Amino acid sequence: MDFRLTKEQGELQDGMRALLAGRFGPERLRAAVAEPAPDRALWRELGAAGLFALRLPEADGGVGLGLPEAVLLFEETGRALLPGPLVACHLLAGRLDGVATGERLVGLAQAPGGPGLWEHPDECAELVVLPDRADGPVRVFRPDGAADAPRPSSVDPLTPLARVPEGGGRALPGPAVDVRRMRREAALLTAAQQLGSAARTVGKAVAYARVREQFGAPIGAFQAVKHLCAGMLVRAETARAAVYAAAVTESEDEVCAAKLLADDAAVRNARDCLQVHGGMGFTWEAEIHLHLKRAWWRAECWGGARETEERLAAGLLTG
Amino acid sequence: MDLTYTDEEEEFRAGLRRWLATALPTLPPPPDPHDWPGRRAYDTAWQRMLYDAGYAGLHWPADAGGRGATPTQHLIFLEESELAGAPYVGANFVGLLHAGPTLAAEGSAAQRARWLPPILRGDEIWCQGFSEPDAGSDLAALRTRAVRDGDDYVVTGSKIWTSHAEVADWCELLVRTDPDAPRHRGITWLALPMDAPGVTVRPLRTLAGSTEFAEVFLDEVRIPAAYRVGAENDGWRVTMVTLSFERGTAFVGEVVACRRVLGAVARTARENGRWDDAVLRRRLGRLAAEFTALWRLTQWNVSAAERGGGVPGAGASVFKLRYSHARQELYDAAAEVLGAGALDTDHEWVAARLSSLSYTIAAGTSQIQRNIVAERILGLPKGR
C-alpha cells in the first residue's frame, strides 16, 4: 500500500497548477467577475493539456489515465476557481463532438433531485440531463430555446445559471450511458474542486495572518486566529484523504463521504478565511467571497448534504 | 495512490489471521475493569503470547528485539487484531509504545539488554512520569527535582496522570537536574523502579469512575545514576526522539472499532424506532463519512511514514484533532439513540462516552494540537 501520489501524479498536478497560475491568476479571476464566460482560448489549452480527454483511451486520442489523475487535475481547477462547465466537459468528452479538444462547451445536469439548475447556459452548445433513476432516459437539449426562460440571478458572479428544462429534448446518441457511474464521477470531480478551493482558502488565510499586524503583532501569532487556521487545515486534509480514496476505490459510499466532507471543507474554510480577513474579507474586491459562493453552488450539485447523509445512513444498516 | 496491499503484506495478514484464530480461543475471560492486578496479569499474558508467536515489538527495530516491521505491516497488525477482537495493548502501553522505543533509540547496550526483553515478553510493565500538577500542556515547566549524590540521584517531587502506576514495575521519569539552565536544557530522563523507598502511589478516580491513573509522590527517592538514559540535562531531547517517532498508527484499532460501533448504533436506532428521526439519521450518516475519512487519513499518514520525510508527527496532529472530536460525537449520537438508557453506566456505550471526554485532553489537548498544526505545519508565528 502506498496511498501517496506517485511521482508522475505529482508532476501531472504540478503541471496543471502551473498552467492555471499562468493563465488564470488573481487578475484574470477578478476580470472574470465582470465577464464570466469561459475564455475559449484557455478552454482549448485545457483540451490540449488533456483535461477533458484524460480518461479516454489513447487509441481514441485520449490520455488513457484514470480517475485519481482526473481528481488531481480537478483539485487544481478548484484551487484556481476556474469558471465553466469543467465536470460536464470531462464526463461528456468523446460522447459529444468537439468537447474533448475544448472546441465546444457542453452542460450536464441532473433531473429533479438536483438543484434544477445548470451553469453557463449561454456558452454551452448542448445540455445533457441525467434522469433521477438509473434506468431512465438521458436527454439532450439545444439550449437556444431556453434562452428566454426566466433565470435566477446567480449568487456566484462567475457561474451564470439557468433552469433545467422539464421534459422534451432528444435521446443522447451512442451507446447507453451508465447513469449511476456518471453521477458518481460528477460528484467526485465536484468534490475534488471543493478540496482545491478549501486548500486555497487555508493558504490565503495563513498568508494574510502572517503579515496583517494588530496590537503590534501579526494576527497569526494570536491563538484565536491560529486555531481558526489549524481547523481549516484539518478540514482540508481530512477531505483530501476521503476524496483521493474515493478516486481509487470508486465506491458509492466513499464518493458520498468525499462529497460531504469536501463540501463542508470548502464552505466552512471560505467562511473562516473571510473571518481571518476581517472587514477586507467582506468586500467585493477580495476574492474570498467567490470561493464561498462557488462552494455553495457546488455543494448543491451532485448530492447535497441531506441526500448524501441519508444515503450514508442507509449504508450503515446494510454495510 | 495505491490502496492495495502487496503480496508480502497480504501474506503477513493471512498468517496473522491464522494465528489469531487459534490463539484467541485460549485466552481466559477478561478481568473485571476495576481489578488492576487482574488486568495486568491478563495484558501481560497476552503480550507473552504475542512474544512466543513472534509478534511482540512488531514495530521495534530488529536490533532491539523487534520485528522491524514496516508502518503498513503495523497497520495491518492493529487492524486485524481489532477485527478479531484481540486484547488491546493495555498495561503494556508505555513500555511498548514509548519507554521501550526511547530505550531502543537512546539507551546504552547494557540498558537495552536489561530493560527491552522484559517489555517484549510481558514480564515488566512501565508507566510514565512526565506531567506534574503544574506542568501539563507546558511540560517543560516540570519541577520534580533530582540532585546527584554519589552514584545516585535523589529525587523529590510529584507526578500526575500516571496510567497503570499501581501495577507498574518501572517509570520513565522526567526530572529537573539543572534549575538554572533554560527550561528545556535542565531536564533528565531516569528509569525509576516503582518499588524504591519513598515512592507513594495514590490512585486518581476519573469521571468515568475508573482508577486507571494515579498521582506518584517522590520523597527523596534514590535512583542509581546508571538508570539515567542519555546525558544529564539532555532528557528533553531523549523524550522527543520518541514522541516524534509517530508512524500514524496510534489509533488504528480504535478507528476500526468506532466504525463497528457506528453500525451497531444505527441498527439499535432502527430497532427502537429512533431511526424515524431524520435529524438522527443525518447525524449518523455524517459520522459514517467521518470515520470512512479517518480510516483513509490513517492510511495516508502511514504511507507518509513509510516514505519518510515531511514534518514528523504533523499528520498525527491533524488526525488526532479530527478523531478525538469524532469519537465524542459518535458516543453522543449513541446516547441519543439510547435515550434514558444513556443514564446507565453499565452500558458499554455510556462508559465509552464518559471515557471519550479524555480524548480532547490526553496526549496533547486539542488546543495544543492546534498550536502544533498552526506553527509547525502552517508556519504561523509563535505567540500567545
XYZ file of C-alpha atoms in Angstrom:
703
model
C 0.000 0.000 0.000
C 1.256 3.448 -0.874
C -1.597 5.926 -0.758
C 0.560 8.945 -1.541
C 0.844 10.393 -5.038
C 3.274 8.726 -7.412
C 5.981 10.908 -8.889
C 4.056 11.042 -12.172
C 0.832 12.010 -10.419
C 2.624 14.782 -8.560
C 4.115 16.104 -11.788
C 0.771 15.993 -13.556
C -0.845 18.003 -10.776
C 2.046 20.476 -10.630
C 1.760 20.959 -14.385
C -1.908 21.869 -14.184
C -1.257 24.155 -11.239
C 1.445 25.982 -13.212
C -0.752 26.220 -16.299
C -3.636 27.740 -14.357
C -1.379 30.037 -12.314
C -0.043 31.445 -15.576
C -3.329 31.633 -17.462
C -5.880 32.264 -14.731
C -4.200 34.131 -11.905
C -5.846 36.532 -9.446
C -6.150 39.337 -12.025
C -7.884 37.153 -14.563
C -10.147 35.876 -11.824
C -11.125 39.418 -10.909
C -11.707 40.297 -14.554
C -13.933 37.241 -14.919
C -16.309 38.682 -12.330
C -17.431 41.218 -14.917
C -17.192 38.777 -17.834
C -17.812 35.252 -16.544
C -17.921 33.499 -19.918
C -15.111 30.944 -20.020
C -12.056 32.034 -22.003
C -12.306 29.896 -25.161
C -8.578 30.033 -25.858
C -7.857 28.783 -22.337
C -10.502 26.112 -22.776
C -8.703 24.849 -25.884
C -5.417 24.895 -23.974
C -7.011 22.789 -21.282
C -8.232 20.474 -24.037
C -4.703 20.262 -25.441
C -3.368 19.598 -21.927
C -5.719 16.619 -21.765
C -8.090 17.792 -19.026
C -11.193 16.657 -20.931
C -9.823 13.620 -22.801
C -7.802 12.493 -19.785
C -9.583 9.182 -19.304
C -10.385 8.389 -22.939
C -8.304 5.536 -24.404
C -5.144 6.612 -26.167
C -6.418 4.865 -29.306
C -9.287 7.382 -29.357
C -6.998 10.360 -28.930
C -7.283 10.364 -25.147
C -4.600 10.373 -22.485
C -5.535 6.976 -21.061
C -5.265 7.955 -17.394
C -7.665 7.192 -14.555
C -9.955 8.774 -12.022
C -7.179 9.534 -9.484
C -5.394 11.655 -12.088
C -8.651 13.379 -13.022
C -9.261 14.183 -9.359
C -5.784 15.715 -9.033
C -6.394 17.980 -12.026
C -9.875 18.977 -10.883
C -8.466 19.860 -7.496
C -6.326 22.433 -9.321
C -9.285 23.901 -11.201
C -10.982 24.327 -7.842
C -7.896 25.924 -6.339
C -7.769 28.436 -9.208
C -11.555 28.923 -9.040
C -11.701 28.432 -12.801
C -15.272 29.037 -14.018
C -17.050 26.886 -16.580
C -18.702 23.504 -17.064
C -15.498 21.575 -16.436
C -17.065 18.474 -14.948
C -19.569 18.300 -17.799
C -16.905 18.606 -20.470
C -14.718 15.981 -18.829
C -17.544 13.482 -18.483
C -19.013 14.096 -21.961
C -15.699 14.181 -23.853
C -15.824 11.535 -26.541
C -19.647 11.423 -26.427
C -20.356 14.824 -27.931
C -18.349 16.362 -30.782
C -15.628 18.879 -30.100
C -15.735 18.545 -26.327
C -12.524 16.540 -25.840
C -10.423 19.166 -27.602
C -12.039 22.077 -25.816
C -13.632 23.428 -29.021
C -17.165 23.158 -27.695
C -18.619 23.548 -24.231
C -21.491 21.410 -23.037
C -23.543 21.251 -19.868
C -24.521 18.371 -17.627
C -27.342 18.451 -15.113
C -29.443 16.122 -13.101
C -33.206 15.919 -13.373
C -35.369 16.546 -10.267
C -33.443 15.581 -7.181
C -30.671 18.020 -8.046
C -30.750 21.799 -7.827
C -32.729 22.023 -11.098
C -30.119 24.464 -12.378
C -27.181 24.282 -14.747
C -24.183 26.508 -15.296
C -23.076 28.751 -18.166
C -26.206 28.282 -20.317
C -25.103 30.825 -22.939
C -21.780 29.144 -23.549
C -22.889 25.545 -23.855
C -23.746 24.099 -27.246
C -25.742 21.303 -25.677
C -27.116 20.289 -22.331
C -27.263 16.652 -21.227
C -29.743 15.866 -18.470
C -29.347 12.694 -16.446
C -32.502 11.018 -15.141
C -33.032 10.592 -11.424
C -33.466 6.838 -11.945
C -30.526 4.813 -13.209
C -32.660 3.248 -15.959
C -34.364 6.478 -17.046
C -33.715 8.212 -20.376
C -30.727 10.534 -20.814
C -31.900 13.617 -22.705
C -30.034 16.204 -24.763
C -31.185 19.779 -25.296
C -30.022 22.572 -27.513
C -30.319 25.384 -25.054
C -31.213 28.096 -27.634
C -34.893 27.601 -26.966
C -34.403 28.011 -23.242
C -32.724 31.382 -23.636
C -35.973 33.198 -22.950
C -36.818 31.207 -19.841
C -36.565 33.157 -16.577
C -33.169 32.815 -14.970
C -32.136 33.093 -11.361
C -29.710 35.854 -10.538
C -26.822 33.557 -9.635
C -25.233 34.091 -6.223
C -21.854 33.250 -7.788
C -20.988 36.025 -10.250
C -18.748 33.605 -12.137
C -21.433 30.971 -12.580
C -24.466 32.132 -14.576
C -27.332 29.689 -14.049
C -30.473 28.630 -15.886
C -33.278 26.282 -15.004
C -33.039 22.746 -16.321
C -35.835 22.230 -18.884
C -38.555 19.816 -17.802
C -39.403 17.179 -20.375
C -38.609 17.233 -24.087
C -35.178 17.060 -25.600
C -33.880 14.176 -27.652
C -32.212 10.954 -26.643
C -28.436 11.040 -26.282
C -26.933 9.284 -29.332
C -24.401 6.497 -28.982
C -24.143 3.643 -26.512
C -26.142 3.731 -23.292
C -24.792 5.892 -20.515
C -24.018 4.263 -17.176
C -26.052 6.858 -15.288
C -25.043 5.807 -11.793
C -21.429 5.885 -12.727
C -21.668 9.301 -14.373
C -23.430 10.776 -11.349
C -20.848 9.230 -9.054
C -17.965 10.623 -11.082
C -19.613 14.037 -11.344
C -19.953 14.082 -7.552
C -16.343 13.049 -7.076
C -14.890 15.578 -9.520
C -17.016 18.279 -7.913
C -15.672 17.183 -4.533
C -12.144 17.443 -5.916
C -12.852 21.049 -6.920
C -14.177 21.744 -3.435
C -10.996 20.261 -2.000
C -8.867 22.568 -4.140
C -10.881 25.568 -3.017
C -10.643 24.502 0.636
C -6.856 24.172 0.362
C -6.613 27.546 -1.378
C -8.541 29.378 1.338
C -6.287 27.854 4.026
C -3.317 29.243 2.127
C -4.914 32.661 1.750
C -5.879 32.867 5.423
C -2.411 31.841 6.572
C -0.662 34.257 4.199
C -2.806 37.130 5.475
C -2.448 36.147 9.153
C 1.328 36.232 8.772
C 1.510 39.810 7.507
C -1.503 41.620 8.914
C -0.475 43.265 12.187
C -2.686 44.401 15.030
C -1.762 45.054 18.666
C 1.844 45.119 17.487
C 1.966 41.524 16.241
C 0.974 39.506 13.197
C -2.592 38.360 13.878
C -1.439 34.790 13.173
C 0.503 34.896 16.455
C -2.786 35.074 18.371
C -4.257 31.713 19.225
C -7.770 32.864 18.395
C -6.650 33.287 14.784
C -4.096 30.485 14.773
C -6.679 27.951 15.859
C -9.098 29.002 13.118
C -6.322 28.348 10.592
C -5.435 24.982 12.132
C -9.083 23.945 11.979
C -9.145 24.864 8.292
C -6.161 22.641 7.549
C -7.727 19.751 9.437
C -10.880 20.074 7.319
C -8.940 20.242 4.065
C -6.666 17.311 4.858
C -9.484 15.086 6.087
C -11.420 15.855 2.910
C -8.308 15.133 0.870
C -7.997 11.621 2.300
C -11.681 10.977 1.550
C -11.552 12.386 -1.996
C -8.374 10.590 -3.005
C -9.576 7.300 -1.535
C -12.879 7.568 -3.407
C -10.930 8.145 -6.620
C -9.064 4.896 -6.037
C -11.948 2.695 -4.881
C -14.811 4.348 -6.860
C -17.109 3.058 -4.159
C -20.501 4.740 -3.932
C -20.249 5.222 -0.169
C -16.761 6.654 -0.363
C -17.824 9.119 -3.047
C -20.686 10.206 -0.773
C -18.260 10.658 2.123
C -15.866 12.576 -0.103
C -18.587 14.909 -1.373
C -19.977 15.573 2.073
C -16.605 16.330 3.660
C -15.264 18.317 0.710
C -18.433 20.445 0.567
C -18.085 21.079 4.265
C -14.380 21.909 3.954
C -14.872 24.300 1.034
C -17.795 26.186 2.561
C -16.502 26.398 6.098
C -12.924 27.163 5.086
C -14.137 30.020 2.904
C -16.146 31.328 5.860
C -13.156 31.119 8.197
C -10.872 32.672 5.581
C -13.328 35.539 5.350
C -13.284 35.867 9.127
C -9.480 35.947 9.275
C -9.510 38.780 6.714
C -11.843 40.837 8.879
C -13.504 43.776 7.120
C -11.423 43.189 3.979
C -12.934 39.740 3.727
C -16.401 41.245 3.451
C -15.502 43.316 0.386
C -16.345 42.546 -3.228
C -12.720 43.238 -4.099
C -11.321 40.339 -2.046
C -11.685 37.048 -3.892
C -12.769 35.131 -0.807
C -16.480 35.593 -1.404
C -16.008 33.985 -4.801
C -14.696 30.819 -3.138
C -17.619 30.807 -0.743
C -20.232 31.371 -3.427
C -18.795 28.752 -5.767
C -18.597 26.335 -2.862
C -22.284 26.939 -2.155
C -23.126 26.178 -5.792
C -21.003 23.034 -5.928
C -22.438 21.841 -2.619
C -25.875 21.809 -4.266
C -24.615 19.823 -7.272
C -24.465 16.027 -7.481
C -25.631 15.279 -3.993
C -26.310 17.904 -1.341
C -25.843 17.268 2.361
C -29.349 15.953 3.031
C -29.325 13.412 0.221
C -25.744 12.331 0.918
C -26.176 11.932 4.645
C -29.338 9.879 4.140
C -27.540 7.601 1.696
C -24.635 7.102 4.057
C -27.023 6.407 6.915
C -28.854 3.792 4.841
C -25.468 2.229 4.099
C -24.876 1.747 7.824
C -27.800 -0.657 8.005
C -26.728 -2.736 5.034
C -22.940 -2.500 5.351
C -2.266 6.441 -4.939
C -2.421 2.743 -4.315
C -4.643 1.252 -1.630
C -3.934 -2.353 -2.490
C -1.599 -4.340 -0.299
C 1.452 -6.093 -1.709
C 1.651 -9.894 -1.829
C 4.070 -9.748 1.090
C 1.646 -7.625 3.106
C -1.261 -9.941 2.286
C 0.824 -12.923 3.339
C 1.596 -11.212 6.620
C -2.125 -10.547 7.109
C -3.084 -14.134 6.334
C -0.506 -15.549 8.732
C -1.630 -13.195 11.471
C -5.296 -14.117 10.915
C -4.485 -17.792 11.194
C -2.584 -17.243 14.398
C -5.281 -15.018 15.947
C -7.905 -17.633 15.140
C -6.024 -20.268 17.104
C -4.671 -18.035 19.885
C -7.738 -16.048 20.913
C -9.904 -19.019 21.974
C -7.213 -19.990 24.502
C -7.467 -16.646 26.355
C -9.110 -16.609 29.777
C -12.183 -14.387 30.194
C -11.226 -10.696 30.544
C -10.941 -9.475 34.141
C -13.218 -7.004 35.868
C -12.305 -3.482 34.647
C -11.625 -2.384 38.236
C -9.334 -5.325 39.033
C -5.962 -3.778 38.168
C -3.725 -6.708 39.212
C -6.068 -8.942 37.208
C -5.817 -6.618 34.243
C -2.050 -6.575 34.457
C -1.960 -10.366 34.508
C -4.319 -10.552 31.537
C -2.483 -7.935 29.469
C 0.959 -9.391 30.161
C -0.222 -12.932 29.417
C -1.410 -11.705 26.017
C 1.913 -9.961 25.474
C 3.679 -13.243 26.247
C 1.544 -14.998 23.640
C 2.462 -12.335 21.095
C 6.104 -12.774 22.040
C 6.050 -16.537 21.644
C 4.364 -16.152 18.250
C 6.909 -13.574 17.075
C 4.543 -10.598 17.048
C 5.948 -8.732 20.057
C 7.510 -5.359 19.315
C 6.470 -5.655 15.715
C 7.333 -2.030 15.023
C 10.553 -2.033 17.058
C 13.848 -2.192 15.208
C 15.245 -5.707 14.827
C 18.387 -4.884 16.835
C 16.142 -4.014 19.801
C 14.454 -7.405 19.645
C 11.585 -6.246 17.442
C 10.490 -7.389 14.019
C 11.417 -4.174 12.222
C 8.036 -4.264 10.535
C 7.035 -1.519 8.119
C 4.382 1.002 9.176
C 1.968 -0.748 6.787
C 2.543 -4.114 8.467
C 1.953 -2.463 11.814
C -1.298 -1.004 10.457
C -2.340 -4.483 9.296
C -1.454 -5.960 12.679
C -3.568 -3.416 14.557
C -6.465 -3.673 12.098
C -6.582 -7.467 12.187
C -6.163 -7.592 15.957
C -9.171 -5.308 16.394
C -11.277 -7.151 13.819
C -10.540 -10.441 15.586
C -11.408 -8.971 18.998
C -7.877 -9.385 20.385
C -6.962 -7.613 23.643
C -5.737 -4.059 23.462
C -2.119 -3.282 24.375
C -3.411 -2.277 27.830
C -0.893 -2.159 30.666
C 1.958 -2.695 28.186
C 1.172 0.623 26.529
C 4.015 2.800 27.853
C 6.631 0.066 27.621
C 5.818 -0.906 24.060
C 4.953 2.493 22.651
C 7.152 4.967 24.469
C 9.660 3.850 27.100
C 10.793 0.864 25.018
C 11.350 2.798 21.782
C 13.148 5.510 23.806
C 15.464 2.922 25.359
C 15.986 1.334 21.956
C 16.997 4.690 20.464
C 18.939 6.271 23.328
C 19.857 3.562 25.833
C 23.335 2.042 26.290
C 23.908 -1.575 25.296
C 23.607 -2.631 28.949
C 20.390 -0.667 29.424
C 18.854 -2.124 26.284
C 19.793 -5.634 27.388
C 18.350 -5.059 30.880
C 15.051 -3.431 30.003
C 13.950 -4.278 26.471
C 13.489 -8.075 26.619
C 11.217 -7.969 29.716
C 8.965 -5.436 27.957
C 8.671 -7.632 24.888
C 7.991 -10.765 26.965
C 5.395 -9.029 29.108
C 7.493 -9.598 32.245
C 7.707 -5.934 33.202
C 5.297 -3.043 32.992
C 6.263 0.592 32.553
C 4.404 3.763 33.397
C 5.110 7.366 32.505
C 6.097 10.135 34.938
C 6.039 13.234 32.772
C 3.134 15.518 33.740
C 3.048 17.298 37.089
C 0.302 19.242 38.818
C 1.860 22.471 37.490
C 3.290 21.069 34.261
C 0.617 19.700 31.942
C 0.442 21.166 28.459
C 3.535 23.143 29.452
C 5.553 20.011 30.173
C 8.895 21.820 30.224
C 7.759 23.607 33.389
C 8.253 20.374 35.340
C 9.840 20.834 38.774
C 10.449 17.368 40.212
C 13.979 17.804 41.417
C 16.895 15.356 41.111
C 20.150 16.045 42.919
C 23.242 13.978 42.278
C 24.622 12.276 45.415
C 27.489 9.876 44.729
C 26.272 7.163 42.357
C 22.634 8.101 42.846
C 20.164 10.816 42.049
C 17.944 11.853 44.952
C 14.532 12.711 43.580
C 11.736 14.692 45.222
C 8.510 15.887 43.662
C 5.237 14.606 42.305
C 3.837 13.319 39.036
C 0.256 13.092 37.884
C -1.928 11.296 35.281
C 0.362 8.276 35.517
C -1.553 5.393 33.958
C -1.068 1.907 35.428
C 1.202 3.295 38.189
C -0.279 0.875 40.695
C 0.810 -2.180 38.757
C 3.953 -0.855 37.052
C 7.482 -2.083 37.709
C 9.253 0.903 36.171
C 8.502 4.507 35.441
C 10.080 6.628 32.735
C 10.655 9.752 34.733
C 11.492 13.274 33.674
C 13.256 15.267 36.387
C 14.905 18.644 36.676
C 18.648 18.322 37.220
C 19.636 21.919 36.491
C 17.167 24.503 37.782
C 19.324 27.349 36.448
C 19.522 26.184 32.824
C 16.961 27.241 30.209
C 13.828 25.148 30.863
C 14.352 22.549 28.149
C 18.042 22.098 28.941
C 17.834 21.186 32.609
C 15.777 18.003 32.283
C 16.996 14.406 32.629
C 15.395 11.043 31.782
C 15.582 8.400 34.533
C 14.202 4.897 34.935
C 12.505 4.739 38.332
C 11.912 1.352 39.976
C 8.392 1.696 41.348
C 9.255 -0.316 44.472
C 12.024 2.112 45.530
C 11.678 3.534 49.058
C 9.969 6.938 49.043
C 7.595 6.216 46.125
C 3.921 6.615 47.017
C 1.159 5.939 44.510
C -2.263 7.448 45.085
C -4.915 6.372 42.577
C -6.947 9.106 40.908
C -10.554 8.397 40.128
C -11.633 9.613 36.684
C -15.097 10.988 35.937
C -15.767 7.603 34.379
C -15.289 6.063 37.836
C -12.106 4.272 36.879
C -8.779 4.450 38.714
C -6.713 3.923 35.592
C -4.253 6.607 36.550
C -2.612 7.916 39.663
C -0.544 10.557 41.338
C 3.003 9.469 42.146
C 4.754 11.165 45.062
C 8.536 11.003 45.281
C 10.153 11.719 48.620
C 13.951 11.612 48.472
C 13.880 8.564 46.248
C 17.358 7.269 45.393
C 17.771 6.283 41.745
C 21.121 4.921 40.562
C 22.821 7.163 38.001
C 23.203 4.003 35.913
C 19.432 4.252 35.333
C 19.843 7.554 33.501
C 19.233 7.320 29.748
C 21.148 9.823 27.664
C 23.285 12.565 29.158
C 22.369 14.588 32.213
C 20.235 17.571 31.199
C 19.548 16.033 27.760
C 16.267 14.408 28.783
C 14.020 16.674 26.747
C 15.666 15.624 23.502
C 15.739 11.970 24.593
C 11.976 12.092 25.164
C 11.129 13.943 21.982
C 13.052 11.473 19.831
C 10.268 9.020 20.522
C 7.365 11.438 20.664
C 8.161 12.494 17.107
C 8.543 8.853 16.131
C 4.900 8.799 15.143
C 4.002 6.444 12.357
C 0.354 7.343 12.115
C -0.705 4.056 13.676
C -1.678 5.307 17.143
C -5.440 4.944 16.670
C -5.753 2.246 14.007
C -7.600 -0.233 16.203
C -9.869 2.436 17.625
C -10.987 3.701 14.225
C -11.830 0.147 13.183
C -13.782 -0.249 16.427
C -15.608 3.073 16.002
C -16.838 2.024 12.567
C -18.213 -1.177 14.053
C -19.896 0.715 16.906
C -21.461 3.170 14.465
C -23.083 0.303 12.577
C -24.387 -1.113 15.847
C -25.754 2.308 16.862
C -27.623 2.534 13.547
C -29.114 -0.932 13.945
C -30.155 -0.162 17.507
C -31.863 3.018 16.299
C -33.723 1.037 13.675
C -34.901 -1.438 16.328
C -36.023 1.135 18.889
C -37.736 3.454 16.404
C -35.395 6.436 16.660
C -34.349 5.758 13.095
C -37.564 7.504 12.016
C -35.983 10.792 13.068
C -34.314 12.337 10.006
C -32.100 14.527 12.179
C -30.653 11.450 13.858
C -30.239 9.586 10.558
C -28.366 12.521 9.048
C -26.182 12.765 12.121
C -25.252 9.094 11.786
C -24.734 9.493 8.041
C -22.256 12.295 8.667
C -20.430 10.140 11.212
C -20.188 7.385 8.605
C -18.416 9.839 6.307
C -16.256 10.976 9.184
C -14.962 7.532 10.112
C -14.528 6.499 6.488
C -12.322 9.548 6.038
C -10.451 8.908 9.294
C -9.591 5.407 8.145
C -8.284 6.755 4.846
C -6.418 9.522 6.665
C -4.747 6.816 8.746
C -3.619 5.043 5.586
C -2.447 8.371 4.187
C -0.330 9.065 7.282
C 1.048 5.531 7.388
C 2.073 5.826 3.741
C 3.806 9.103 4.571
C 5.658 7.450 7.444
C 6.657 4.627 5.123
C 8.180 7.068 2.682
C 9.758 9.228 5.375
C 10.295 12.956 5.151
C 7.850 15.712 5.958
C 7.297 17.199 9.396
C 7.432 14.297 11.901
C 4.142 13.848 13.670
C 2.426 16.573 11.643
C -0.154 14.278 10.084
C -0.700 12.789 13.524
C -1.815 16.137 14.964
C -4.285 16.669 12.137
C -5.612 13.174 12.694
C -5.858 13.465 16.458
C -7.772 16.742 16.298
C -10.355 15.281 13.971
C -10.544 11.845 15.557
C -10.892 12.931 19.182
C -13.828 15.145 18.236
C -15.414 12.462 16.048
C -15.175 9.894 18.830
C -17.010 12.195 21.210
C -19.656 12.849 18.540
C -20.083 9.106 17.994
C -20.837 8.395 21.625
C -23.051 11.468 21.940
C -25.057 10.122 18.994
C -25.118 6.691 20.629
C -26.524 8.329 23.760
C -29.260 9.970 21.701
C -30.200 6.549 20.358
C -30.207 5.027 23.839
C -32.408 7.790 25.275
C -32.849 7.215 29.011
C -30.635 4.151 28.601
C -27.748 6.600 28.278
C -28.053 7.223 32.014
C -26.959 3.669 32.840
C -23.200 3.381 33.138
C -23.374 -0.390 32.780
C -23.990 0.105 29.065
C -20.662 -0.085 27.247
C -21.527 2.916 25.055
C -22.174 5.014 28.163
C -18.851 4.032 29.678
C -17.189 4.781 26.346
C -19.000 8.127 26.182
C -17.533 9.082 29.534
C -14.008 7.986 28.659
C -14.258 9.724 25.266
C -14.174 13.023 27.154
C -10.467 12.479 27.797
C -9.611 12.314 24.105
C -9.510 16.065 23.546
C -7.263 16.401 26.634
C -4.865 13.441 26.867
C -1.598 13.295 24.888
C -1.792 16.971 23.960
C -5.043 18.887 24.333
C -6.854 19.940 21.185
C -5.675 23.478 21.881
C -2.027 22.371 21.999
C -2.556 20.270 18.874
C -3.917 23.342 17.070
C -0.825 25.277 18.093
C 1.327 22.489 16.678
C -0.611 22.411 13.408
C -0.571 26.206 13.086
C 3.090 26.694 13.962
C 4.779 23.561 12.643
C 2.724 22.861 9.532
C 1.265 26.231 8.577
C 4.281 28.232 9.740
C 2.334 30.815 11.723
C 4.408 32.786 14.228
C 4.771 31.581 17.795
C 2.914 33.662 20.307
C 0.109 33.537 22.754
